[in-house]
PDB file of C-alpha atoms and ligand atoms in Angstrom:
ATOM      1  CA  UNK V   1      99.065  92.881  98.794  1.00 70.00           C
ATOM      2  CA  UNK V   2     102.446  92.795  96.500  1.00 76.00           C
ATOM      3  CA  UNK V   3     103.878  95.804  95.964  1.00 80.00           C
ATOM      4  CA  UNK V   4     107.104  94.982  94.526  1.00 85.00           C
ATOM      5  CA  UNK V   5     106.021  94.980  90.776  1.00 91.00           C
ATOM      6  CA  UNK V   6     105.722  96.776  87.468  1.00 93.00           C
ATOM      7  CA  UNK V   7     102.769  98.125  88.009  1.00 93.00           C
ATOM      8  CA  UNK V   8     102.846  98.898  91.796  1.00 94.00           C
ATOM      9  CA  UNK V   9     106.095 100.503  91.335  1.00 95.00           C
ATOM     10  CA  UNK V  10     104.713 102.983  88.522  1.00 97.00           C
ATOM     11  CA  UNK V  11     101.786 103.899  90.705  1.00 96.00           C
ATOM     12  CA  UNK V  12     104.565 105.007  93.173  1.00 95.00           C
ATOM     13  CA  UNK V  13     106.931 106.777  90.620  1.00 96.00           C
ATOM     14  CA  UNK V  14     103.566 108.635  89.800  1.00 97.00           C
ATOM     15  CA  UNK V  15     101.447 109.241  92.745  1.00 97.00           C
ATOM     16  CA  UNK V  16     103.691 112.551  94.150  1.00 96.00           C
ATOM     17  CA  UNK V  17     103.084 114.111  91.115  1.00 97.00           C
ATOM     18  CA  UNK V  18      99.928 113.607  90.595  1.00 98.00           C
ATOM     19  CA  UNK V  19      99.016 115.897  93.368  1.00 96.00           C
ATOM     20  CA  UNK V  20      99.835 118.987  91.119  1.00 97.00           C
ATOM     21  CA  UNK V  21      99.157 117.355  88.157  1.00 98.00           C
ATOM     22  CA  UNK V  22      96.501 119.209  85.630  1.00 98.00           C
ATOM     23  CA  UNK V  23      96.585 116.628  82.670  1.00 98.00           C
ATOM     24  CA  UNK V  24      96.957 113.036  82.798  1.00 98.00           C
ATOM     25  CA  UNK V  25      96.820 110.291  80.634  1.00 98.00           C
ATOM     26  CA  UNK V  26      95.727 106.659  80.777  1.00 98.00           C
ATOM     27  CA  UNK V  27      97.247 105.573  76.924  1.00 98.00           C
ATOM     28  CA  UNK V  28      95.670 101.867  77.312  1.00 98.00           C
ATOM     29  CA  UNK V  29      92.443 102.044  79.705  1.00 98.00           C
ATOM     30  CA  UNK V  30      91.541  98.082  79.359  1.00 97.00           C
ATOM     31  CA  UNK V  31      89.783  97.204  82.551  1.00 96.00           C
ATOM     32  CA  UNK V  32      90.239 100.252  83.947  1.00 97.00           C
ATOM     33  CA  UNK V  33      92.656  99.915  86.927  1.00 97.00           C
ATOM     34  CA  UNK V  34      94.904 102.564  85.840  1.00 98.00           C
ATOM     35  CA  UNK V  35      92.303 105.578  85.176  1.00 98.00           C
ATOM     36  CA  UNK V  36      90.924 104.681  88.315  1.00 98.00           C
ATOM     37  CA  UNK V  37      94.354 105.392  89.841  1.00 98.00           C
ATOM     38  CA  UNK V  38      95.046 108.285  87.846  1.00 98.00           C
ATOM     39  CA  UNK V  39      91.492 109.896  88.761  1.00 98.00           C
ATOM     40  CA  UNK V  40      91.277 109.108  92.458  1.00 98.00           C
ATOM     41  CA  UNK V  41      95.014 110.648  93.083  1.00 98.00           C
ATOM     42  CA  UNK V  42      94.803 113.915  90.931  1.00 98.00           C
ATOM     43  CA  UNK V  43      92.919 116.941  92.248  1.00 98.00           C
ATOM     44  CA  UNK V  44      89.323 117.688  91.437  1.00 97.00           C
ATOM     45  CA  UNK V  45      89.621 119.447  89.036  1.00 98.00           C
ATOM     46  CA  UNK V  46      92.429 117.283  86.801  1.00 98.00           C
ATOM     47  CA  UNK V  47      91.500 116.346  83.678  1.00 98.00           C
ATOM     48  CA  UNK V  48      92.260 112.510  82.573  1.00 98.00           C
ATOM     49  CA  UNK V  49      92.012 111.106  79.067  1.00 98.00           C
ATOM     50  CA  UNK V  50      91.865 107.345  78.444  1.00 98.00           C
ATOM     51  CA  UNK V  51      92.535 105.694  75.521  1.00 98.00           C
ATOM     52  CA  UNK V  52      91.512 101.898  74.147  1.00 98.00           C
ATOM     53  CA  UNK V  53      90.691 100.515  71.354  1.00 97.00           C
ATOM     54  CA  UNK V  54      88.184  98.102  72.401  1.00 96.00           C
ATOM     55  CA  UNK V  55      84.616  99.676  73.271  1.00 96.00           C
ATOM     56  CA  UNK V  56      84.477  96.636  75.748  1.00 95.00           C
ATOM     57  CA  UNK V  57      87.700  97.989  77.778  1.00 96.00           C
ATOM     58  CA  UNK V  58      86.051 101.351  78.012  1.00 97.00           C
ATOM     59  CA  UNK V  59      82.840  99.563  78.897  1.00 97.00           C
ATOM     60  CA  UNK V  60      84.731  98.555  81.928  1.00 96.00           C
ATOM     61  CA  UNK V  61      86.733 101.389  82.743  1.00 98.00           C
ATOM     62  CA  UNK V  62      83.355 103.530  82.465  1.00 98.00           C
ATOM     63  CA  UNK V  63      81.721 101.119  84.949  1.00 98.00           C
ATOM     64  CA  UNK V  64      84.605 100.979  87.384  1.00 98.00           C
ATOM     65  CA  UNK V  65      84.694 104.900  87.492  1.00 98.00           C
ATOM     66  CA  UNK V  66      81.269 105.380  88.020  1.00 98.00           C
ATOM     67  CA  UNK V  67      81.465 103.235  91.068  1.00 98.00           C
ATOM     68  CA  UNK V  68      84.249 104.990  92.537  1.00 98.00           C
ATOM     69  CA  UNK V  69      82.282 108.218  91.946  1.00 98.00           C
ATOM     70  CA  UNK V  70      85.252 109.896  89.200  1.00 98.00           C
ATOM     71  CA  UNK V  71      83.748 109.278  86.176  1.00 98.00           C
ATOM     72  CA  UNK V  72      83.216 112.920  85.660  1.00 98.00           C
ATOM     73  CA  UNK V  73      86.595 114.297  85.263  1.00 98.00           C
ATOM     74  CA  UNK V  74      87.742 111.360  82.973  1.00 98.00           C
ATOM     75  CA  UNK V  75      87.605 111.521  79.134  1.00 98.00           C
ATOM     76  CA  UNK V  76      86.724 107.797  77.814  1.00 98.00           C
ATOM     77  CA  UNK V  77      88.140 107.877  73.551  1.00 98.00           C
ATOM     78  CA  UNK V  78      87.631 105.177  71.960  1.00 98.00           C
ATOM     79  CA  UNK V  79      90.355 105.546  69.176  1.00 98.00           C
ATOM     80  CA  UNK V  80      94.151 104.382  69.157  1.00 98.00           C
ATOM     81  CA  UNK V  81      96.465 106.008  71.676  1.00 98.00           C
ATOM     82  CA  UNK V  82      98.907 106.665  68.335  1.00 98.00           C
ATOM     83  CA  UNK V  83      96.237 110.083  67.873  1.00 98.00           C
ATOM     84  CA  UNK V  84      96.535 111.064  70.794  1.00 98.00           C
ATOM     85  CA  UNK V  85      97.680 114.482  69.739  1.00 98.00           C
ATOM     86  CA  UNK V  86      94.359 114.664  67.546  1.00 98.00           C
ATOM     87  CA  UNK V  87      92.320 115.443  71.282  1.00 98.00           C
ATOM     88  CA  UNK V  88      94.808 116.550  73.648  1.00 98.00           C
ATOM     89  CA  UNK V  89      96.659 120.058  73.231  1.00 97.00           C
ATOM     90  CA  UNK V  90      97.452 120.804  76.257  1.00 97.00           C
ATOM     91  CA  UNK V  91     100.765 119.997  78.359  1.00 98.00           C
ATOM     92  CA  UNK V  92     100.504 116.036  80.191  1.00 98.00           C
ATOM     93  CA  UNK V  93     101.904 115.971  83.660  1.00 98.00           C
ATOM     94  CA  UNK V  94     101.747 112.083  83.865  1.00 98.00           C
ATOM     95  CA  UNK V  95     101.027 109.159  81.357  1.00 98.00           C
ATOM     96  CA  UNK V  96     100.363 105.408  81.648  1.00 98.00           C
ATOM     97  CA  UNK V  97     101.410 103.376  78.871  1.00 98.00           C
ATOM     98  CA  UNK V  98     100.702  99.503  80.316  1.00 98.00           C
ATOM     99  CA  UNK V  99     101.463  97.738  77.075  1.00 98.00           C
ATOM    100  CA  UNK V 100      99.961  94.021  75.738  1.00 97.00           C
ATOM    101  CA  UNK V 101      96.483  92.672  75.514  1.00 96.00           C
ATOM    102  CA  UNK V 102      92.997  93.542  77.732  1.00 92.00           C
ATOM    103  CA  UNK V 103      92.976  90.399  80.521  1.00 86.00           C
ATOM    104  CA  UNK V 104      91.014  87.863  79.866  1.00 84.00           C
ATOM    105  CA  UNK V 105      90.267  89.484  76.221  1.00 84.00           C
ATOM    106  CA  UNK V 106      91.664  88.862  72.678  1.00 85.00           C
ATOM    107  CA  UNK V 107      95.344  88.408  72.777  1.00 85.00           C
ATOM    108  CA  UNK V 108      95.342  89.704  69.187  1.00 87.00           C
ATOM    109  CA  UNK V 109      94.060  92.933  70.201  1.00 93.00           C
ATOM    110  CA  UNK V 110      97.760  93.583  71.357  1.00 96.00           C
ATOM    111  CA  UNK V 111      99.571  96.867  71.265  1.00 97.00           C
ATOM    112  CA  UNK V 112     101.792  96.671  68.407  1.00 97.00           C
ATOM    113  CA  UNK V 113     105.639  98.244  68.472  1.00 97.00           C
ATOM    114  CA  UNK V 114     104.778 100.923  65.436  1.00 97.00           C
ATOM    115  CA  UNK V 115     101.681 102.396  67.263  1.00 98.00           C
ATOM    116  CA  UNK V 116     103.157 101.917  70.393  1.00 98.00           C
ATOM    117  CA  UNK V 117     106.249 104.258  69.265  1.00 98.00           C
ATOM    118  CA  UNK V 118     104.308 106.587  67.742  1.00 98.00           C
ATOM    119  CA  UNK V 119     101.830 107.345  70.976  1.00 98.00           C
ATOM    120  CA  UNK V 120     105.050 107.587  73.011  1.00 98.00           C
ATOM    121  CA  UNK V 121     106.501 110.243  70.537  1.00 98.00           C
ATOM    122  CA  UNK V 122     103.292 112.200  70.787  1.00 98.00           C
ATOM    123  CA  UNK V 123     102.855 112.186  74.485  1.00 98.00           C
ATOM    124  CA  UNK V 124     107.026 113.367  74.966  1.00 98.00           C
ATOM    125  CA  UNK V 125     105.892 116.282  72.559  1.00 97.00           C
ATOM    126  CA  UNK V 126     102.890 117.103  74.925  1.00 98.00           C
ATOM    127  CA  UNK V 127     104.962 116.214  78.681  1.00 98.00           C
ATOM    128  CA  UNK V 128     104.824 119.152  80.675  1.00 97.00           C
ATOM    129  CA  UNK V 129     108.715 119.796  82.143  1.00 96.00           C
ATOM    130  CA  UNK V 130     109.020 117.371  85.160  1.00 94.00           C
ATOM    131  CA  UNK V 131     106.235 115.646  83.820  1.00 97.00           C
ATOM    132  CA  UNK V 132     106.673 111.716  84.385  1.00 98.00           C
ATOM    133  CA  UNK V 133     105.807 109.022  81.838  1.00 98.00           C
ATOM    134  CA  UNK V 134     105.412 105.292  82.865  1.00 98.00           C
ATOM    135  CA  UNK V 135     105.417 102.480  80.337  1.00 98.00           C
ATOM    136  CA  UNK V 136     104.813  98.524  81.524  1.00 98.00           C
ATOM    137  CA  UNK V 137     105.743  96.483  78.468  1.00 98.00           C
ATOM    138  CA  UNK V 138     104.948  92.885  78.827  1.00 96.00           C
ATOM    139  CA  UNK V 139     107.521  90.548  77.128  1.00 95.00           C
ATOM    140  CA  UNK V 140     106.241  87.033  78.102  1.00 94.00           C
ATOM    141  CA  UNK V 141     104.411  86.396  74.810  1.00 93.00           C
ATOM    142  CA  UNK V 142     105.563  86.871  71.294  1.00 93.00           C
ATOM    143  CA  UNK V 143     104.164  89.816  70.190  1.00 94.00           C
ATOM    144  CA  UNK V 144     105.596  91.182  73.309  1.00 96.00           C
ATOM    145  CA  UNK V 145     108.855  89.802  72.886  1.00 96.00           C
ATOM    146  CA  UNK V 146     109.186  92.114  69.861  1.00 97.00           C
ATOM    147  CA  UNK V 147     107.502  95.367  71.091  1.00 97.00           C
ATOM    148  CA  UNK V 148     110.124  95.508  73.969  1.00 98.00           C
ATOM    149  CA  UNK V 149     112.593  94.895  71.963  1.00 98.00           C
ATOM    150  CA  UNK V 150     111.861  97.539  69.614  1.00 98.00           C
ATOM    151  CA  UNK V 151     110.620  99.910  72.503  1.00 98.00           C
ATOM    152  CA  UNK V 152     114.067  99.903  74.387  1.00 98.00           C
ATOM    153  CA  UNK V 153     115.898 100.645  70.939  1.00 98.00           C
ATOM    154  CA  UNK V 154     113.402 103.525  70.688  1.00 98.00           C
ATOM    155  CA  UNK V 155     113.958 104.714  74.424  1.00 98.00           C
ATOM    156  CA  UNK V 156     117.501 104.065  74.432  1.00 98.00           C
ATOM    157  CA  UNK V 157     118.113 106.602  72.004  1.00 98.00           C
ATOM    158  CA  UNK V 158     116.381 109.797  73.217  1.00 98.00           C
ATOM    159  CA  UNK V 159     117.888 112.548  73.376  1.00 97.00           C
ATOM    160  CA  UNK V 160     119.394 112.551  76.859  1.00 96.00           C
ATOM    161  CA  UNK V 161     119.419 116.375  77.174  1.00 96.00           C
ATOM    162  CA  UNK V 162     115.889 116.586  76.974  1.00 97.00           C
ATOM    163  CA  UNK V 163     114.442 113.720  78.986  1.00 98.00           C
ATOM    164  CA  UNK V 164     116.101 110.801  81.644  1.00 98.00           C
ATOM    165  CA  UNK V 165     114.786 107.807  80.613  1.00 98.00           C
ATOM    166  CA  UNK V 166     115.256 104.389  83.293  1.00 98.00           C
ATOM    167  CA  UNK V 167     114.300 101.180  83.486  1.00 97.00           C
ATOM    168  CA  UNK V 168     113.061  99.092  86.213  1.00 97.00           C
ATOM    169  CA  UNK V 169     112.976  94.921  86.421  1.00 94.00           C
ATOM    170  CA  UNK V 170     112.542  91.811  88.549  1.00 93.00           C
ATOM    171  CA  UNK V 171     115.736  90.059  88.877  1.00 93.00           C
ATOM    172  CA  UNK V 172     114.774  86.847  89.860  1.00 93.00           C
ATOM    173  CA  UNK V 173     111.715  85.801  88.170  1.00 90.00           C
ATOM    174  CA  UNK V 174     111.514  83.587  85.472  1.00 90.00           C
ATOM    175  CA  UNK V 175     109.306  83.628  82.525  1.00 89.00           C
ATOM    176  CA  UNK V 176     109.811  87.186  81.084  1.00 93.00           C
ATOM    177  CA  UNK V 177     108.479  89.593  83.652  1.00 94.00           C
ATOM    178  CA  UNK V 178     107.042  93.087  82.889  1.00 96.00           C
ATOM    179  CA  UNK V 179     109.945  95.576  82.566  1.00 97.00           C
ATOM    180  CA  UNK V 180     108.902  98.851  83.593  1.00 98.00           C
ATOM    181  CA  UNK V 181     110.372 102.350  82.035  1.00 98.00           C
ATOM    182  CA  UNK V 182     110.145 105.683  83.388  1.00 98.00           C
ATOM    183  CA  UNK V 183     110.488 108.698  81.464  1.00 98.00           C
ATOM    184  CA  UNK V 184     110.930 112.566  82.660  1.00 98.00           C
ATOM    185  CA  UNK V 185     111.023 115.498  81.521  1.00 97.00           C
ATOM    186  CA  UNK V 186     114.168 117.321  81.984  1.00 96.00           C
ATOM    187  CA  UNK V 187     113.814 121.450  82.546  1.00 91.00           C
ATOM    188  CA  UNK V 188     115.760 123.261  80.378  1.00 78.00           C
ATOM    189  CA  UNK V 189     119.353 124.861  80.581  1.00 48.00           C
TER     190      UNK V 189
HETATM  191  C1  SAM J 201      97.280  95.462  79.497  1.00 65.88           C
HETATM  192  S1  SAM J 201      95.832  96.242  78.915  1.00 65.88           S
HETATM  193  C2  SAM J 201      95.802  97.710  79.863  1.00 65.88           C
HETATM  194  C3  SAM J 201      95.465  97.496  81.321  1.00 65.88           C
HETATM  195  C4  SAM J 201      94.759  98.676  81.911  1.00 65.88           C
HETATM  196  N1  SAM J 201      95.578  99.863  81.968  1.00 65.88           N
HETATM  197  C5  SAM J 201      94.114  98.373  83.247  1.00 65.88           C
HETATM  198  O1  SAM J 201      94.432  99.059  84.250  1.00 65.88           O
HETATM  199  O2  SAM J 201      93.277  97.472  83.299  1.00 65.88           O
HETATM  200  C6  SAM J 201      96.287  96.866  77.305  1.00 65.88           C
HETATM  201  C7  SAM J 201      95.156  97.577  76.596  1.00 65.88           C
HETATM  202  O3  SAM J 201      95.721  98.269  75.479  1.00 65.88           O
HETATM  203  C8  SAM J 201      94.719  98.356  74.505  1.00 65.88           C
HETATM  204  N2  SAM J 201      95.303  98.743  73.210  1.00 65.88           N
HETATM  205  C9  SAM J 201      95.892  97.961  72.275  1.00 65.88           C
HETATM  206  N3  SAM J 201      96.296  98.711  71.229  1.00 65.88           N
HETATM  207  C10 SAM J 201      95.952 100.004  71.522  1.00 65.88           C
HETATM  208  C11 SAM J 201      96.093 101.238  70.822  1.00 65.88           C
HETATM  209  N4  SAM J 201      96.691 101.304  69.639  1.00 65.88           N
HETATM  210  N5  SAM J 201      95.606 102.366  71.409  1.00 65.88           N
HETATM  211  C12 SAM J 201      95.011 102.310  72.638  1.00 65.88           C
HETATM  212  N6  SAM J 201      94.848 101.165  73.336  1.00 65.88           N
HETATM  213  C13 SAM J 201      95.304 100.026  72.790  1.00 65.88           C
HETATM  214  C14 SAM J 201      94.087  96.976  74.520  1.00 65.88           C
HETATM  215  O4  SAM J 201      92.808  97.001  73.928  1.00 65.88           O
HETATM  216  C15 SAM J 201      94.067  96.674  76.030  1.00 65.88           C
HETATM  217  O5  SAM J 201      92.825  97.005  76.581  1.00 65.88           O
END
């Protein structure tokens, strides 16, 4: 198995907090890969919330949890990650923002930079302190392309008092790899 890339290395960023962790968040469920990570490393009783917009992705993500027997602590909404404050009040110990289109599904059911932004904002208003974000961002297609590039001016500019935001990338592939970003929150004083 590789396990030097974006994705791996979030699941390792995450996985020692999820052991604590009461609240997690899975901002772009697709085929399900990353709630099932989320659910099968947080305690029993650790609430996850998922978020697509495509009733097909949480289709899958509903099938994939019921086989690994933790469909019951997971919250499938079918609604845009940019409301995410409309369901979840609580404080987030981890998020998963993996960015770009469902595989194998419509390309043109991207995330989009203004949405993206937006659900990000949200989530650092909800992140518990030493709560850990994750965000994958795919730049090897267009619309890509122009959500990184308006994620990192986003990122690069938060308020480094409050949160230490870093950024994580292959150095010697070609083609645009993923870039990954990791986000925590600081504690105060
Ligand atoms: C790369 S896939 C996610 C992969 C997924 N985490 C997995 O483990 O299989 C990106 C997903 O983001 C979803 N998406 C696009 N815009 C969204 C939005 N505004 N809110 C929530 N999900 C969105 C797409 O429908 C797609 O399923």
């Amino acid at each position: 198995m590789q396990v030097v890339n974006a994705v791996m290395m979030a699941q390792r960023l995450l996985k020692p907090r999820l052991a604590t962790a009461g609240l997690v968040v899975d901002a772009t469920a697709g085929n399900g890969q990353d709630t099932l990570f989320l659910a099968a490393n947080t305690p029993a009783a650790t609430v996850v919330w998922a978020f697509d917009i495509q009733s097909q992705a949480l289709t899958n993500t509903k099938e994939l949890l019921a086989k690994y027997e933790v469909a019951a602590k997971v919250h499938l909404v079918l609604d845009s990650h940019a409301h995410i404050t409309r369901y979840i009040k609580q404080p987030v110990d981890a998020a998963m923002f993996n960015l770009g289109y469902l595989p194998g599904g419509d390309h043109k059911l991207s995330t989009l930079p203004q949405t993206t932004i937006q659900a990000i904002a949200q989530t650092l208003q909800l992140l518990n302190t030493e709560g850990l974000m994750t965000i994958a961002a795919y730049p090897g297609y267009e619309q890509g392309r122009l959500e990184l590039r308006e994620l990192h001016q986003y990122l690069a500019a938060i308020d480094q008092k409050k949160f230490s935001v870093a950024c994580w990338s292959m150095v010697n592939q070609t083609n645009f790899p993923p870039i990954l970003y990791l986000i925590e929150k600081k504690r105060s004083g």
